[in-house]
Short mmCIF file of C-alpha atoms and ligand atoms in Angstrom, two decimals:
data_model
loop_
_atom_site.label_atom_id
_atom_site.label_comp_id
_atom_site.label_asym_id
_atom_site.label_seq_id
_atom_site.Cartn_x
_atom_site.Cartn_y
_atom_site.Cartn_z
CA MET A 1 0.00 0.00 0.00
CA GLY A 2 1.21 3.46 -0.82
CA VAL A 3 1.81 6.15 1.70
CA SER A 4 -1.04 8.54 2.34
CA SER A 5 -1.28 11.09 -0.43
CA GLY A 6 -4.66 12.33 0.65
CA GLY A 7 -3.05 14.81 3.02
CA PRO A 8 -2.30 14.47 6.69
CA GLY A 9 -5.03 13.00 8.81
CA THR A 10 -7.26 11.87 5.96
CA GLY A 11 -6.66 8.17 6.66
CA LEU A 12 -6.87 7.43 2.95
CA LEU A 13 -3.95 5.47 1.60
CA ASP A 14 -3.06 6.07 -2.02
CA ARG A 15 -6.18 5.41 -4.16
CA ARG A 16 -5.09 8.17 -6.47
CA VAL A 17 -7.27 6.97 -9.35
CA GLU A 18 -10.37 6.77 -7.18
CA ARG A 19 -9.71 10.12 -5.56
CA GLY A 20 -9.22 11.67 -9.00
CA ALA A 21 -12.53 10.26 -10.18
CA VAL A 22 -14.31 11.52 -7.08
CA ASP A 23 -12.77 14.98 -7.46
CA ARG A 24 -13.85 15.18 -11.11
CA VAL A 25 -17.43 14.23 -10.29
CA LEU A 26 -17.58 16.81 -7.50
CA ASP A 27 -15.99 19.48 -9.72
CA ARG A 28 -18.57 18.79 -12.38
CA ALA A 29 -21.41 19.17 -9.92
CA ARG A 30 -19.94 22.36 -8.54
CA ALA A 31 -19.78 23.71 -12.10
CA GLY A 32 -23.49 23.03 -12.50
CA ASN A 33 -23.57 19.69 -14.29
CA SER A 34 -24.77 16.48 -12.79
CA ALA A 35 -22.44 13.50 -12.67
CA VAL A 36 -22.74 9.94 -11.46
CA LEU A 37 -19.95 7.68 -10.25
CA VAL A 38 -20.25 4.06 -9.19
CA VAL A 39 -17.34 2.59 -7.26
CA HIS A 40 -17.54 -1.18 -7.27
CA GLY A 41 -15.34 -3.99 -6.05
CA GLU A 42 -14.86 -6.86 -3.65
CA PRO A 43 -15.84 -6.71 0.02
CA GLY A 44 -13.23 -4.92 2.10
CA ILE A 45 -11.39 -3.44 -0.89
CA GLY A 46 -11.89 0.11 0.36
CA LYS A 47 -15.09 1.41 -1.25
CA THR A 48 -16.42 3.01 1.93
CA VAL A 49 -13.07 4.67 2.47
CA VAL A 50 -13.39 6.24 -0.99
CA LEU A 51 -16.91 7.40 -0.17
CA ASP A 52 -15.70 8.92 3.09
CA TYR A 53 -13.13 10.81 1.05
CA ALA A 54 -15.93 12.04 -1.22
CA VAL A 55 -17.91 13.26 1.78
CA ARG A 56 -14.92 15.11 3.20
CA ARG A 57 -14.11 16.75 -0.13
CA ALA A 58 -17.69 17.68 -0.83
CA SER A 59 -18.25 19.19 2.62
CA ALA A 60 -15.00 21.11 2.41
CA SER A 61 -16.03 22.65 -0.89
CA ASP A 62 -19.51 23.85 -0.11
CA LEU A 63 -21.50 20.99 -1.49
CA ARG A 64 -24.35 19.84 0.64
CA VAL A 65 -23.93 16.15 1.42
CA VAL A 66 -26.75 13.68 1.82
CA ARG A 67 -25.97 10.06 2.57
CA ALA A 68 -27.76 6.77 2.46
CA SER A 69 -26.63 3.23 2.88
CA GLY A 70 -28.17 -0.03 1.77
CA VAL A 71 -28.98 -2.28 4.70
CA GLU A 72 -29.32 -6.01 4.10
CA SER A 73 -32.23 -6.34 6.50
CA GLU A 74 -34.11 -3.59 4.63
CA LEU A 75 -33.70 -5.16 1.21
CA GLU A 76 -37.39 -6.01 1.10
CA LEU A 77 -38.64 -2.66 2.41
CA ALA A 78 -39.81 -0.63 -0.55
CA TYR A 79 -38.37 2.91 -0.60
CA ALA A 80 -36.36 2.43 2.61
CA ALA A 81 -33.14 3.68 1.02
CA LEU A 82 -34.81 6.48 -0.88
CA HIS A 83 -36.36 7.63 2.34
CA GLN A 84 -32.91 7.86 3.97
CA LEU A 85 -31.64 9.94 1.08
CA CYS A 86 -34.62 12.26 0.77
CA VAL A 87 -35.48 12.77 4.41
CA PRO A 88 -33.45 16.00 4.67
CA PHE A 89 -35.53 17.51 1.83
CA ILE A 90 -39.03 16.48 2.64
CA GLY A 91 -40.98 18.80 4.82
CA PRO A 92 -41.50 22.17 3.18
CA ARG A 93 -40.30 20.97 -0.21
CA LEU A 94 -42.86 18.21 -0.36
CA GLU A 95 -45.60 20.82 -0.58
CA GLN A 96 -43.92 22.42 -3.57
CA LEU A 97 -44.03 19.28 -5.70
CA PRO A 98 -46.68 18.88 -8.38
CA ARG A 99 -49.67 17.22 -6.79
CA PRO A 100 -49.38 13.72 -8.36
CA GLN A 101 -45.70 13.51 -7.45
CA ARG A 102 -46.37 14.77 -3.95
CA ALA A 103 -49.09 12.20 -3.41
CA ALA A 104 -46.93 9.35 -4.74
CA LEU A 105 -43.95 10.30 -2.58
CA ALA A 106 -46.08 10.81 0.51
CA VAL A 107 -47.49 7.30 0.18
CA ALA A 108 -44.06 5.81 -0.62
CA PHE A 109 -42.66 7.36 2.56
CA GLY A 110 -45.60 6.39 4.71
CA LEU A 111 -46.78 9.95 5.27
CA ARG A 112 -50.14 9.25 3.75
CA GLU A 113 -52.32 6.21 3.26
CA GLY A 114 -52.98 4.91 -0.19
CA PRO A 115 -52.38 2.12 -2.67
CA ALA A 116 -48.78 1.39 -3.74
CA PRO A 117 -47.69 4.44 -5.71
CA ASP A 118 -46.69 4.53 -9.34
CA ARG A 119 -42.88 4.24 -9.39
CA PHE A 120 -42.68 6.59 -12.32
CA LEU A 121 -44.29 9.30 -10.22
CA VAL A 122 -42.05 8.55 -7.26
CA GLY A 123 -39.02 8.76 -9.57
CA LEU A 124 -40.22 12.10 -10.90
CA ALA A 125 -40.80 13.33 -7.36
CA VAL A 126 -37.25 12.40 -6.38
CA LEU A 127 -35.94 14.17 -9.45
CA SER A 128 -37.93 17.30 -8.60
CA LEU A 129 -36.86 17.17 -4.97
CA LEU A 130 -33.16 16.83 -5.74
CA ALA A 131 -33.26 19.48 -8.46
CA ALA A 132 -35.06 21.93 -6.16
CA ALA A 133 -32.64 21.30 -3.30
CA ALA A 134 -29.67 21.78 -5.63
CA GLU A 135 -30.93 25.22 -6.57
CA ASP A 136 -30.05 26.36 -3.06
CA GLN A 137 -26.69 24.59 -2.86
CA PRO A 138 -24.85 22.06 -5.04
CA LEU A 139 -25.53 18.58 -3.83
CA ALA A 140 -23.53 15.41 -3.31
CA CYS A 141 -25.63 12.28 -2.80
CA VAL A 142 -23.45 9.52 -1.44
CA VAL A 143 -24.88 6.02 -1.30
CA ASP A 144 -22.95 3.15 0.23
CA ASP A 145 -23.63 -0.59 0.00
CA ALA A 146 -25.89 -0.10 -2.99
CA GLN A 147 -26.09 -3.89 -3.42
CA TRP A 148 -28.54 -3.80 -0.51
CA LEU A 149 -30.78 -1.02 -1.75
CA ASP A 150 -34.38 -2.11 -2.03
CA ARG A 151 -35.54 -2.51 -5.59
CA ALA A 152 -38.03 0.34 -5.55
CA SER A 153 -35.34 2.77 -4.42
CA VAL A 154 -32.91 1.54 -7.08
CA GLN A 155 -35.50 2.02 -9.82
CA CYS A 156 -36.34 5.53 -8.71
CA LEU A 157 -32.72 6.55 -8.21
CA VAL A 158 -31.63 5.21 -11.60
CA PHE A 159 -34.62 6.94 -13.16
CA ALA A 160 -33.63 10.24 -11.53
CA ALA A 161 -29.91 9.81 -12.25
CA ARG A 162 -30.59 9.34 -15.95
CA ARG A 163 -32.63 12.51 -16.15
CA LEU A 164 -30.42 14.85 -14.23
CA LEU A 165 -28.67 17.13 -16.70
CA ALA A 166 -27.79 20.70 -15.92
CA GLU A 167 -28.23 20.38 -12.19
CA PRO A 168 -25.37 20.77 -9.74
CA ILE A 169 -25.72 17.26 -8.35
CA ALA A 170 -23.15 14.51 -7.87
CA LEU A 171 -24.39 11.00 -7.21
CA ILE A 172 -21.73 8.65 -5.90
CA PHE A 173 -22.50 5.00 -5.22
CA ALA A 174 -20.46 2.15 -3.79
CA VAL A 175 -21.53 -1.35 -4.63
CA ARG A 176 -20.06 -4.76 -3.92
CA GLY A 177 -19.28 -6.89 -6.91
CA PRO A 178 -18.74 -6.37 -10.60
CA GLY A 179 -21.01 -3.33 -10.96
CA GLY A 180 -24.02 -2.95 -13.19
CA ASP A 181 -24.61 -1.44 -16.56
CA PRO A 182 -26.44 1.83 -16.06
CA ARG A 183 -26.02 3.81 -19.27
CA GLY A 184 -24.08 7.02 -19.03
CA VAL A 185 -22.79 6.23 -15.57
CA ARG A 186 -19.08 6.28 -14.94
CA GLN A 187 -17.99 3.06 -13.29
CA LEU A 188 -14.82 2.60 -11.40
CA ARG A 189 -13.52 -0.70 -10.20
CA ALA A 190 -11.67 -0.41 -6.92
CA LEU A 191 -8.65 -2.69 -7.19
CA PRO A 192 -6.36 -3.94 -4.44
CA ASP A 193 -3.41 -1.67 -3.77
CA PRO A 194 -0.32 -3.01 -5.54
N1 ATP B 201 -7.01 3.00 0.80
C1 ATP B 201 -7.22 2.77 2.09
N2 ATP B 201 -6.73 3.58 3.04
C2 ATP B 201 -6.92 3.33 4.35
N3 ATP B 201 -7.62 2.30 4.81
C3 ATP B 201 -8.15 1.47 3.93
C4 ATP B 201 -8.00 1.67 2.52
N4 ATP B 201 -8.66 0.70 1.87
C5 ATP B 201 -9.22 -0.05 2.83
N5 ATP B 201 -8.89 0.40 4.06
C6 ATP B 201 -9.32 -0.22 5.33
O1 ATP B 201 -9.76 -1.51 5.00
C7 ATP B 201 -10.98 -1.80 5.66
C8 ATP B 201 -12.08 -2.07 4.62
O2 ATP B 201 -12.33 -0.89 3.87
P1 ATP B 201 -13.80 -0.48 3.48
O3 ATP B 201 -14.70 -0.62 4.64
O4 ATP B 201 -13.72 0.86 2.83
O5 ATP B 201 -14.10 -1.61 2.41
P2 ATP B 201 -15.41 -1.79 1.54
O6 ATP B 201 -14.96 -2.03 0.15
O7 ATP B 201 -16.32 -0.67 1.79
O8 ATP B 201 -15.98 -3.13 2.14
P3 ATP B 201 -17.49 -3.66 2.12
O9 ATP B 201 -17.74 -4.23 0.75
O10 ATP B 201 -17.48 -4.70 3.19
O11 ATP B 201 -18.38 -2.51 2.44
C9 ATP B 201 -11.29 -0.61 6.53
O12 ATP B 201 -10.85 -0.86 7.82
C10 ATP B 201 -10.53 0.49 5.92
O13 ATP B 201 -10.16 1.45 6.87
MG1 MG B 202 -18.19 -0.59 2.57
#
């Protein structure tokens, strides 16, 4: 393993490639363009460490950070992960969403009774919510252990990620394993240190 090049006290050894990719994604968001990065690799390879680096860099450079983490025991709970990610934005912003999106999200998050919401509407609501929040301050959404995200959350997040364009939003995911194939998403395989 290389000697720390992340600066004193960062605790991040080497990982220059990963840090470079994280920095580029955050720079892009800061400049007003959305960007998505998926860090994937074997258990214990250092994905969470890379995400922690992203959180530090984002916070230090005036991006607002929101975090979520897949939890194995919540794999079957629809919208559990999305709820974690969006909870800082609901409240006043919920009322500003178009009515069908607001209703769908409120049911998805258990704020209102109703039949299972249309995932398309929930995806749109998430997109609206993130875009509105990013108008106040560029945003870094950092999602760890994405292999354990419930399916409904994955669908809505991928839907939103694909439609973000000129919004100052960085989405950074860590996932165990070989990674997926989301179009237009930069993938980075975390490899063992030489
Ligand atoms: N580049 C690194 N610098 C410093 N510590 C590291 C680095 N890579 C891994 N580690 C250490 O190795 C351990 C595993 O790292 P980490 O938790 O980031 O792995 P992971 O890929 O997220 O694993 P999992 O798939 O289980 O979530 C941690 O104790 C972490 O501190
Ligand atoms: Mg991890």
